[in-house]
Coordinates of C-alpha atoms in Angstrom, one line a residue:
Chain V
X1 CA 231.6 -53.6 -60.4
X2 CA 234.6 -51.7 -62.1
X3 CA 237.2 -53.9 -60.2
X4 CA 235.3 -56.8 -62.3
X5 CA 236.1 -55.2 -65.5
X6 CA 239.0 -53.9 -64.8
X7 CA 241.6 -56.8 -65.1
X8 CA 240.2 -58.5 -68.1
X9 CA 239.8 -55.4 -70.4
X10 CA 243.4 -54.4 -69.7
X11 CA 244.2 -57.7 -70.9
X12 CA 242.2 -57.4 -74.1
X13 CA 243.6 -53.9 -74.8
X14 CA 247.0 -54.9 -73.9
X15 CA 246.5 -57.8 -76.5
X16 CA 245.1 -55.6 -78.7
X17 CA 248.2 -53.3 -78.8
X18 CA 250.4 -55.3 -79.2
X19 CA 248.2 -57.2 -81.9
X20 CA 248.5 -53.8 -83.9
X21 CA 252.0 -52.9 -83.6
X22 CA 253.2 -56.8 -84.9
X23 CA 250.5 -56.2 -87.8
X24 CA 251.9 -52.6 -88.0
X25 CA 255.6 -54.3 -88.8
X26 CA 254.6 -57.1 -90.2
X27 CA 253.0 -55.1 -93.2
X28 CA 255.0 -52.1 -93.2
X29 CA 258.2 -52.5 -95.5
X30 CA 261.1 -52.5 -93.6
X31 CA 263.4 -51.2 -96.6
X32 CA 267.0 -49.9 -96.0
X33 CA 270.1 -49.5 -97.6
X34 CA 273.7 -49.8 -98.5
X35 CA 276.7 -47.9 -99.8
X36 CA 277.7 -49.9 -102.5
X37 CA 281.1 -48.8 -103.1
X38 CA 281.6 -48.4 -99.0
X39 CA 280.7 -51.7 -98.5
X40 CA 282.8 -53.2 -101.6
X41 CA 285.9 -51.4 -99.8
X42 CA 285.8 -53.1 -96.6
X43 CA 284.9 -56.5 -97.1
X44 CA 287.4 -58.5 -96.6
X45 CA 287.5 -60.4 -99.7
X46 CA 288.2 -57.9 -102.1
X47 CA 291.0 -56.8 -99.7
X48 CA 292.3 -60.3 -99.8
X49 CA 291.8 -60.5 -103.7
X50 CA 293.4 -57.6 -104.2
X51 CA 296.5 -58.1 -102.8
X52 CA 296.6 -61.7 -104.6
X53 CA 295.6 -59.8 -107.8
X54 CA 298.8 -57.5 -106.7
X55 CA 301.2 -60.6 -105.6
X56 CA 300.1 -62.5 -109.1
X57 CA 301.0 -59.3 -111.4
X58 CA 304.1 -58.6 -109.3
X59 CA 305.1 -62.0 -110.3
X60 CA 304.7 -62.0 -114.3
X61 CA 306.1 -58.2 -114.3
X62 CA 309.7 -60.0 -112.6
X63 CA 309.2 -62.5 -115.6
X64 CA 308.6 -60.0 -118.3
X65 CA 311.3 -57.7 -116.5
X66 CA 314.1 -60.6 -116.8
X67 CA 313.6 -61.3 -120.2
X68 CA 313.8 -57.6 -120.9
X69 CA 317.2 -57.7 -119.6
X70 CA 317.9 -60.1 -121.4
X71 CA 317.1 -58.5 -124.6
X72 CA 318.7 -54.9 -123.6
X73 CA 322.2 -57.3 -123.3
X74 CA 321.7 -59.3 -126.6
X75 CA 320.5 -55.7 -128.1
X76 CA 323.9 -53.9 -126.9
X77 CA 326.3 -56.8 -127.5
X78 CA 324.8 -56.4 -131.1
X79 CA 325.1 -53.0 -131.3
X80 CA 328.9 -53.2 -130.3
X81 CA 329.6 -55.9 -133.3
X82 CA 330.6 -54.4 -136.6
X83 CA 328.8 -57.1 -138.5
X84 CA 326.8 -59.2 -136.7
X85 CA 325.8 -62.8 -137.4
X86 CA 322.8 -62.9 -139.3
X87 CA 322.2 -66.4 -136.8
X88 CA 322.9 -63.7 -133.7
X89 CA 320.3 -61.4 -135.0
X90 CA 317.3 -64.0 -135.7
X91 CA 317.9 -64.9 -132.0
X92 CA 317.1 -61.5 -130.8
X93 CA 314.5 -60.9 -133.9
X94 CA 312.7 -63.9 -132.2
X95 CA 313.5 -63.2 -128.2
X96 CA 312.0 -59.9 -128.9
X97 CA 308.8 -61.3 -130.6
X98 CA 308.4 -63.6 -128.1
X99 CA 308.9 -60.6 -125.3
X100 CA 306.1 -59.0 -126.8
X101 CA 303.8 -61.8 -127.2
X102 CA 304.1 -62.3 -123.6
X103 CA 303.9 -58.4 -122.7
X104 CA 300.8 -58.9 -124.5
X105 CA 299.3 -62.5 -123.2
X106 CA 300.1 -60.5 -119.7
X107 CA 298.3 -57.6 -120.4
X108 CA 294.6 -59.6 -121.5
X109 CA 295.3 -62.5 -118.9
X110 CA 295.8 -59.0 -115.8
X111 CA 292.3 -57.6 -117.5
X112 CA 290.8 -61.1 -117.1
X113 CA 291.8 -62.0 -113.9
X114 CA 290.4 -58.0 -112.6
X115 CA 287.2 -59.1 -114.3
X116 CA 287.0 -62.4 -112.5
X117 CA 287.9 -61.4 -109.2
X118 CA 285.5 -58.6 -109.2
X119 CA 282.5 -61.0 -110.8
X120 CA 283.6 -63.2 -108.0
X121 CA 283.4 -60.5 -104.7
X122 CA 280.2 -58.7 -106.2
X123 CA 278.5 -62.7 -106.4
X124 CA 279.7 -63.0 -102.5
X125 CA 278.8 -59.7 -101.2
X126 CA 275.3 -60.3 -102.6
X127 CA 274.5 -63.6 -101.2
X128 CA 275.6 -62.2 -98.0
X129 CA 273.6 -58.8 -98.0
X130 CA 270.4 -61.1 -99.1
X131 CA 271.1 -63.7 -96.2
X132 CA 271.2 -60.0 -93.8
X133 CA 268.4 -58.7 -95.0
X134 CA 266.8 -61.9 -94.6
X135 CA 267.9 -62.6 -91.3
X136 CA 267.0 -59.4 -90.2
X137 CA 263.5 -59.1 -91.9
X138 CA 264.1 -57.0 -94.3
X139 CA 261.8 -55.9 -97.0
X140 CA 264.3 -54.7 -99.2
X141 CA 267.7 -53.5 -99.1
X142 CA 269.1 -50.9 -101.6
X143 CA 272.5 -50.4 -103.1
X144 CA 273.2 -46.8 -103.3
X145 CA 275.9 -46.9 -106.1
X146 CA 276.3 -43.0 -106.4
X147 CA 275.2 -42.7 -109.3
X148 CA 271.7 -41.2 -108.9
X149 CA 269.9 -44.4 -108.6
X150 CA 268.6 -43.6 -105.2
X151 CA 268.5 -40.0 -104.5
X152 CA 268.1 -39.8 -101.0
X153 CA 267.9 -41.7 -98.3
X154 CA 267.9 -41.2 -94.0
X155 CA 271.1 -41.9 -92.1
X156 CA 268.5 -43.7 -89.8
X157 CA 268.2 -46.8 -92.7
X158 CA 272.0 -46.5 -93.7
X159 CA 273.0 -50.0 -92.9
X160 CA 276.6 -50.1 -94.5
X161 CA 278.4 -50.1 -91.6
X162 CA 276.6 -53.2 -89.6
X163 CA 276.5 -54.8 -93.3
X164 CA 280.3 -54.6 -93.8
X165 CA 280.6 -56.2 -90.0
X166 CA 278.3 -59.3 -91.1
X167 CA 280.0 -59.7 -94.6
X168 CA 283.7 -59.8 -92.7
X169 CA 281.8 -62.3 -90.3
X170 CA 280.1 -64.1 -92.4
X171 CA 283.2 -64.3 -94.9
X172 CA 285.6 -65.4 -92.1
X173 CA 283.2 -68.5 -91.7
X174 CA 282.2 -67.0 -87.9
X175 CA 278.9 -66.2 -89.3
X176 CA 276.2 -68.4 -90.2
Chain H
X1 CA 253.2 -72.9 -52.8
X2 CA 252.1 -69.9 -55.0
X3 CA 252.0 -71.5 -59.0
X4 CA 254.1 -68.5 -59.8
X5 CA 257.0 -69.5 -56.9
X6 CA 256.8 -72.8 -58.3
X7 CA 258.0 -71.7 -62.1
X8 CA 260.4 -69.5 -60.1
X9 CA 262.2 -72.8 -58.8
X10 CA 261.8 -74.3 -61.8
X11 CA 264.2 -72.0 -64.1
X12 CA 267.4 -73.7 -62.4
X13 CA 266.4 -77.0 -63.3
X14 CA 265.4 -75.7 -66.9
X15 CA 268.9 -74.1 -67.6
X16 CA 270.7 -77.5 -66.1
X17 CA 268.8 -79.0 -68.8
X18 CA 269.1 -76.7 -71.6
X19 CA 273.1 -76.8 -70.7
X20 CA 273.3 -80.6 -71.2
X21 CA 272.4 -79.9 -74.9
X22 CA 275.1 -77.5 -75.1
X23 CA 275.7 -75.9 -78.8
X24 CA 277.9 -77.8 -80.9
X25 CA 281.2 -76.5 -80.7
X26 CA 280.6 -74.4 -77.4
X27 CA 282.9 -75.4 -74.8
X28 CA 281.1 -77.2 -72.7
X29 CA 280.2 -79.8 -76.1
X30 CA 283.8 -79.9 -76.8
X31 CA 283.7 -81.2 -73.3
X32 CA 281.2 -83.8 -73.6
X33 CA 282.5 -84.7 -76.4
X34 CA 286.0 -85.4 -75.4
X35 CA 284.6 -87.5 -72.4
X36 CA 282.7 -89.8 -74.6
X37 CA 283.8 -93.4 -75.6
X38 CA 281.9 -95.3 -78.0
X39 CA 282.4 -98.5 -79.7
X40 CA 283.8 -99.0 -83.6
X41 CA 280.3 -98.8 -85.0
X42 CA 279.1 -95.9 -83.3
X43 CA 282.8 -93.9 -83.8
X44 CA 282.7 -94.1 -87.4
X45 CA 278.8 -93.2 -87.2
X46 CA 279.5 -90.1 -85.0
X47 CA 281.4 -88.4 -87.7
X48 CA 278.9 -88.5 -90.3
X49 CA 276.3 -87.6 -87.7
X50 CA 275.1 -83.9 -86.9
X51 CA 276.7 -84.4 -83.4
X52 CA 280.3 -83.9 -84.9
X53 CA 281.2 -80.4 -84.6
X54 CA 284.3 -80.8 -86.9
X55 CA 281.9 -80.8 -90.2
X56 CA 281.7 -76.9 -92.0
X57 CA 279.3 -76.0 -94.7
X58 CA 279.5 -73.5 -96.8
X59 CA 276.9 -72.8 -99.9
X60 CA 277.2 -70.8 -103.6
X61 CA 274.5 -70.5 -106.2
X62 CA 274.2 -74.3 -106.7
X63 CA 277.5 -75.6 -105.1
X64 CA 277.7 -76.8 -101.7
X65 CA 281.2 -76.7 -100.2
X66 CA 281.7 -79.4 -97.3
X67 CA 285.3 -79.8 -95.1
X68 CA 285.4 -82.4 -92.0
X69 CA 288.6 -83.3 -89.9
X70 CA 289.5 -86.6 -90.3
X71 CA 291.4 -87.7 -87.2
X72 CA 294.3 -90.6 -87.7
X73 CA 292.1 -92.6 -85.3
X74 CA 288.9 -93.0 -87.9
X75 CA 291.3 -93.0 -90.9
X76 CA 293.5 -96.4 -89.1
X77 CA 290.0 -97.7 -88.5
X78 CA 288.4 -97.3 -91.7
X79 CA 291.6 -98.5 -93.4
X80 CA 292.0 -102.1 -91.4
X81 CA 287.8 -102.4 -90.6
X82 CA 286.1 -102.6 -87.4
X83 CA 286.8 -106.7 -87.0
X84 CA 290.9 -106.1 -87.1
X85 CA 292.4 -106.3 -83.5
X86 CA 293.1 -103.6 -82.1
X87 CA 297.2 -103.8 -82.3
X88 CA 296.6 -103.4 -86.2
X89 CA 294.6 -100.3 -86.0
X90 CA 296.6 -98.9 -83.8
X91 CA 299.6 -99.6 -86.1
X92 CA 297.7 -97.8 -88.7
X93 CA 297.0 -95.0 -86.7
X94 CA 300.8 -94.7 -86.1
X95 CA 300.9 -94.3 -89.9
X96 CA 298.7 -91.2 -89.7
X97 CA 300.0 -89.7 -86.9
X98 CA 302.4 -87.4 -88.7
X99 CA 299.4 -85.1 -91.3
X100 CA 296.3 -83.7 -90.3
X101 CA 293.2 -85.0 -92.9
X102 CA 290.5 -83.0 -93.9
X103 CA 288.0 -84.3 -96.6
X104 CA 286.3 -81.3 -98.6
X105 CA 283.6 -82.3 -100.8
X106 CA 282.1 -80.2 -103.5
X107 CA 278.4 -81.2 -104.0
X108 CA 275.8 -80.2 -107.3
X109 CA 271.9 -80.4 -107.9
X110 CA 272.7 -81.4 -111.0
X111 CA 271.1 -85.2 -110.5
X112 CA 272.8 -88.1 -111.8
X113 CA 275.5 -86.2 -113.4
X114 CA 279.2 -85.7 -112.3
X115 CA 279.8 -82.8 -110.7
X116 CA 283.0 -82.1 -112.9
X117 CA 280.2 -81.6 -116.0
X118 CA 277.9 -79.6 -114.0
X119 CA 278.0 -76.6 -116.2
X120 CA 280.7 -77.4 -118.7
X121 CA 279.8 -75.6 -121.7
X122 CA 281.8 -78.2 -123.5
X123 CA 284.5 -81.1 -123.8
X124 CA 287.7 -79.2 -123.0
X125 CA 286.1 -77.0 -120.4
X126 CA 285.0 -80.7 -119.0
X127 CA 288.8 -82.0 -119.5
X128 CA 290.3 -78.7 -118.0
X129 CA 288.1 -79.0 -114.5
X130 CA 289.5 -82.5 -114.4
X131 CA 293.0 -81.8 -114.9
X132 CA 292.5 -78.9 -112.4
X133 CA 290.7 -81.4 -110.0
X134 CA 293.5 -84.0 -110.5
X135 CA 296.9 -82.1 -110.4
X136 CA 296.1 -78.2 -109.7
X137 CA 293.9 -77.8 -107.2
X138 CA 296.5 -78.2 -104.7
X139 CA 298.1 -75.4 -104.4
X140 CA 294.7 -73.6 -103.7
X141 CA 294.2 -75.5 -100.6
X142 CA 296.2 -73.8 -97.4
X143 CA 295.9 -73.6 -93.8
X144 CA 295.8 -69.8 -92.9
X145 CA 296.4 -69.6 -88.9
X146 CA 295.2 -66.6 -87.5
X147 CA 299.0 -65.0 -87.2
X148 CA 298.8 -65.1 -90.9
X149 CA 301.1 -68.3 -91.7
X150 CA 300.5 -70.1 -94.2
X151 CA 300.7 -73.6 -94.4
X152 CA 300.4 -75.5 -98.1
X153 CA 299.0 -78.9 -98.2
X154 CA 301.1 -82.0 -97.8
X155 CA 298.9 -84.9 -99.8
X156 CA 296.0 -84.4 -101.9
X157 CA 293.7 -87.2 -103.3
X158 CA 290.9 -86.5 -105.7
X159 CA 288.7 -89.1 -105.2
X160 CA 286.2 -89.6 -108.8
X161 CA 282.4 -90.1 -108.8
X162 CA 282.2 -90.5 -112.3
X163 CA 278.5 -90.5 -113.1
X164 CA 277.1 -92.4 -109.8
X165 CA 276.6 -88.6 -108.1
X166 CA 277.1 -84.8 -108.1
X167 CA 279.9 -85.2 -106.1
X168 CA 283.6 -84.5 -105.9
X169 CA 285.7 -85.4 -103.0
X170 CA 289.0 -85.0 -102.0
X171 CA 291.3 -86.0 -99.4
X172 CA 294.2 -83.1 -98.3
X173 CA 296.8 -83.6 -95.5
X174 CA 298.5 -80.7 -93.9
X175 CA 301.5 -80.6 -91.4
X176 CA 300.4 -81.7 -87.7
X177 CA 303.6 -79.7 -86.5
X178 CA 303.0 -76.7 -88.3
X179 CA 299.4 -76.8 -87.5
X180 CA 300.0 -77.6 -83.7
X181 CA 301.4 -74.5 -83.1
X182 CA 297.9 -72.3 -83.9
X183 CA 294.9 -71.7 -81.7
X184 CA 292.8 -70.9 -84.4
X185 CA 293.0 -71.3 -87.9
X186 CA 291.2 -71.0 -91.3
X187 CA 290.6 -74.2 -93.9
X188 CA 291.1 -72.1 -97.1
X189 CA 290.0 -73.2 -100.4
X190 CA 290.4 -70.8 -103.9
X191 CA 288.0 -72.3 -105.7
X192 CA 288.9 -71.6 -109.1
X193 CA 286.8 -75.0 -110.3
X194 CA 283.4 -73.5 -109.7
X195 CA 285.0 -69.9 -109.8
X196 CA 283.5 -69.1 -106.7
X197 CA 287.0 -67.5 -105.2
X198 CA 288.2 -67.6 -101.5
X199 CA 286.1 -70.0 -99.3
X200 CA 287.1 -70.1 -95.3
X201 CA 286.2 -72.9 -93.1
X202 CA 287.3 -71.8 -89.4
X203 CA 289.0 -74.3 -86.5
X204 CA 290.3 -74.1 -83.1
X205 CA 292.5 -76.2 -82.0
X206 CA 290.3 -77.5 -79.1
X207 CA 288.0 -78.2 -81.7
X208 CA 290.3 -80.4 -83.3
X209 CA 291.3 -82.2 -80.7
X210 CA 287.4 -82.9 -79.0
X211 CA 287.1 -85.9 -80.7
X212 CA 285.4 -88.7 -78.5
X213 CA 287.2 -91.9 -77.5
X214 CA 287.5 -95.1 -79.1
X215 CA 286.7 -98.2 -76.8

């Protein structure tokens, strides 16, 4: 009589158990999280910004740095005349207004572009950690920026490392 | 036969199937691809269709980024029509034989409206993304091949939708000889329009050659 019963409420228990453990993950949250600055670091992009950001800065400095020499010979050829031209001097009155105007244009165009860039990696990297966390049913994922925001948190939920492999993926185009 | 031999025998004949719907781009697509001749009609179709594994996406906030090889063989035949005989097209093709063609085409929700306003605050920001669209942009369109070569683009075409959609497209052209030389490379678009920086659109070579066959 137990042979009957036996097959059948195996399967309804077997059904049962597994019933539980999809409703158990299915309404647990499933939260992890991040190193913010970790992850910033090795993604790609910002490597790949940064050195434009570097090649771009490089390349105004060797402007600004000509027309410094410049002014350092008008300056000493000036220096070694008795009496100058007052026509001579104007010219390097206004080359040196104009190097400074420049120095200056540089300096706010360099703070723009850092503040640009940056907008522009941040906006990426968190697309992609949403599409991860998505993809891998997350509840939530946290951005632990070191400041105190989240005070502690497992090794077992730090997902930086597999999240800096899907954003270099995912940024290459390898990824969808 | 027990019913659970039966499903046994049937796996094989499942994975031959699956296998004949290979992913696009996998090797064995490629493949296919390559071996299959179709008419004028259905050539020029296959490119706009799902099917052609040439066609990247890419999506930001509201701005979808599309890039699809153009291959001198649909360009010649776009350019004399499907009712030209064949010596003219071919001609053609000659023509574009020497530049590979990508079209990348920048896409808005914004119905009704040109892309190019999609955002402006106002009339210069407007008149900036159009000068940028029309003259600039070039030089942030490359071909970055995976030893790290960078190769610039040859022609670029902005092509205007004025109001009719949220679209902007544009034709580039890079160097076949340069490009023949990399297995893989990356489609590499700066998008300083939408501000949206560095956008990579990866190719193989095989890729860009499994194009099917013109009848």
């Amino acid at each position: 009589m137990w042979n009957k019963y036996a097959i059948p409420l195996a399967l309804v228990l077997a059904l049962g158990s597994i019933g539980f453990a999809l409703y158990e993950k299915m309404s647990t949250p499933h939260i992890a999280y991040v190193r913010i600055k970790d992850v910033f670091e090795g993604f790609d992009m910002k490597k790949e910004m940064e050195a434009k950001y570097v090649r771009e800065n490089t390349s105004t400095q060797h402007a600004l740095d000509s027309m410094a020499l410049l002014l350092q010979v008008q300056s000493t050829s000036l220096q070694a005349t008795v009496s100058p031209e007052p026509e001579a001097v104007n010219r390097f009155q206004l080359c040196r207004n104009s190097y400074f105007s420049q120095q200056q244009q540089a300096g706010t165009d360099q703070q723009s572009r850092l503040s640009t860039y940056n907008s522009q990696i941040t906006t990426r990297m968190m697309q992609y950690v949403r599409e991860y966390g998505k993809a891998n049913g997350y509840t939530c994922i946290l951005g632990d920026d070191g400041n105190g925001s989240l005070m502690y948190a497992g090794d077992a939920i730090d997902l930086t490392i597999p999240v800096i492999r899907y954003l270099n993926e995912r940024y290459s185009g390898q990824k969808k | 036969m027990k019913p659970h031999v039966r499903f046994l025998l049937l796996i094989p004949l499942l994975a031959a199937a699956c296998s004949r719907n290979a992913a696009p781009g996998s090797p064995e697509h490629l493949q296919a691809v390559a071996q299959t001749v179709l008419d004028k009609q259905q050539y020029t179709a296959w490119f706009d269709s799902k099917e052609n594994h040439q066609r990247r996406e890419e999506t930001f906030g509201d701005k979808t980024y599309r890039v699809m090889h153009l291959p001198a063989a649909l360009l010649a035949l776009r350019e004399v029509g499907a009712a030209a005989p064949d010596t003219a097209r071919k001609a053609a093709e000659e023509h574009y034989s020497d530049l590979e063609y990508f079209r990348l085409e920048i896409s808005g929700t914004a119905n009704g409206s040109e892309l190019l306003k999609s955002g402006a605050v106002d009339a210069s920001e407007y008149n900036r993304r159009l000068t940028y669209s029309s003259f600039g942009m070039q030089k942030d369109l490359s071909i970055v091949t995976s030893s790290g070569a960078s190769i610039p683009c040859a022609i670029f075409q902005f092509e205007r939708s004025f109001d009719v959609a949220p679209v902007a497209r544009f034709l580039i052209a890079f160097d076949k000889a340069q490009l023949a030389t990399a297995e893989k490379f990356s489609f590499v678009l700066d998008d300083r329009l939408f501000g949206n920086g560095l956008i990579k659109f990866p190719y193989t070579k095989e890729e860009l050659q499994s194009t099917p066959q013109l009848h």
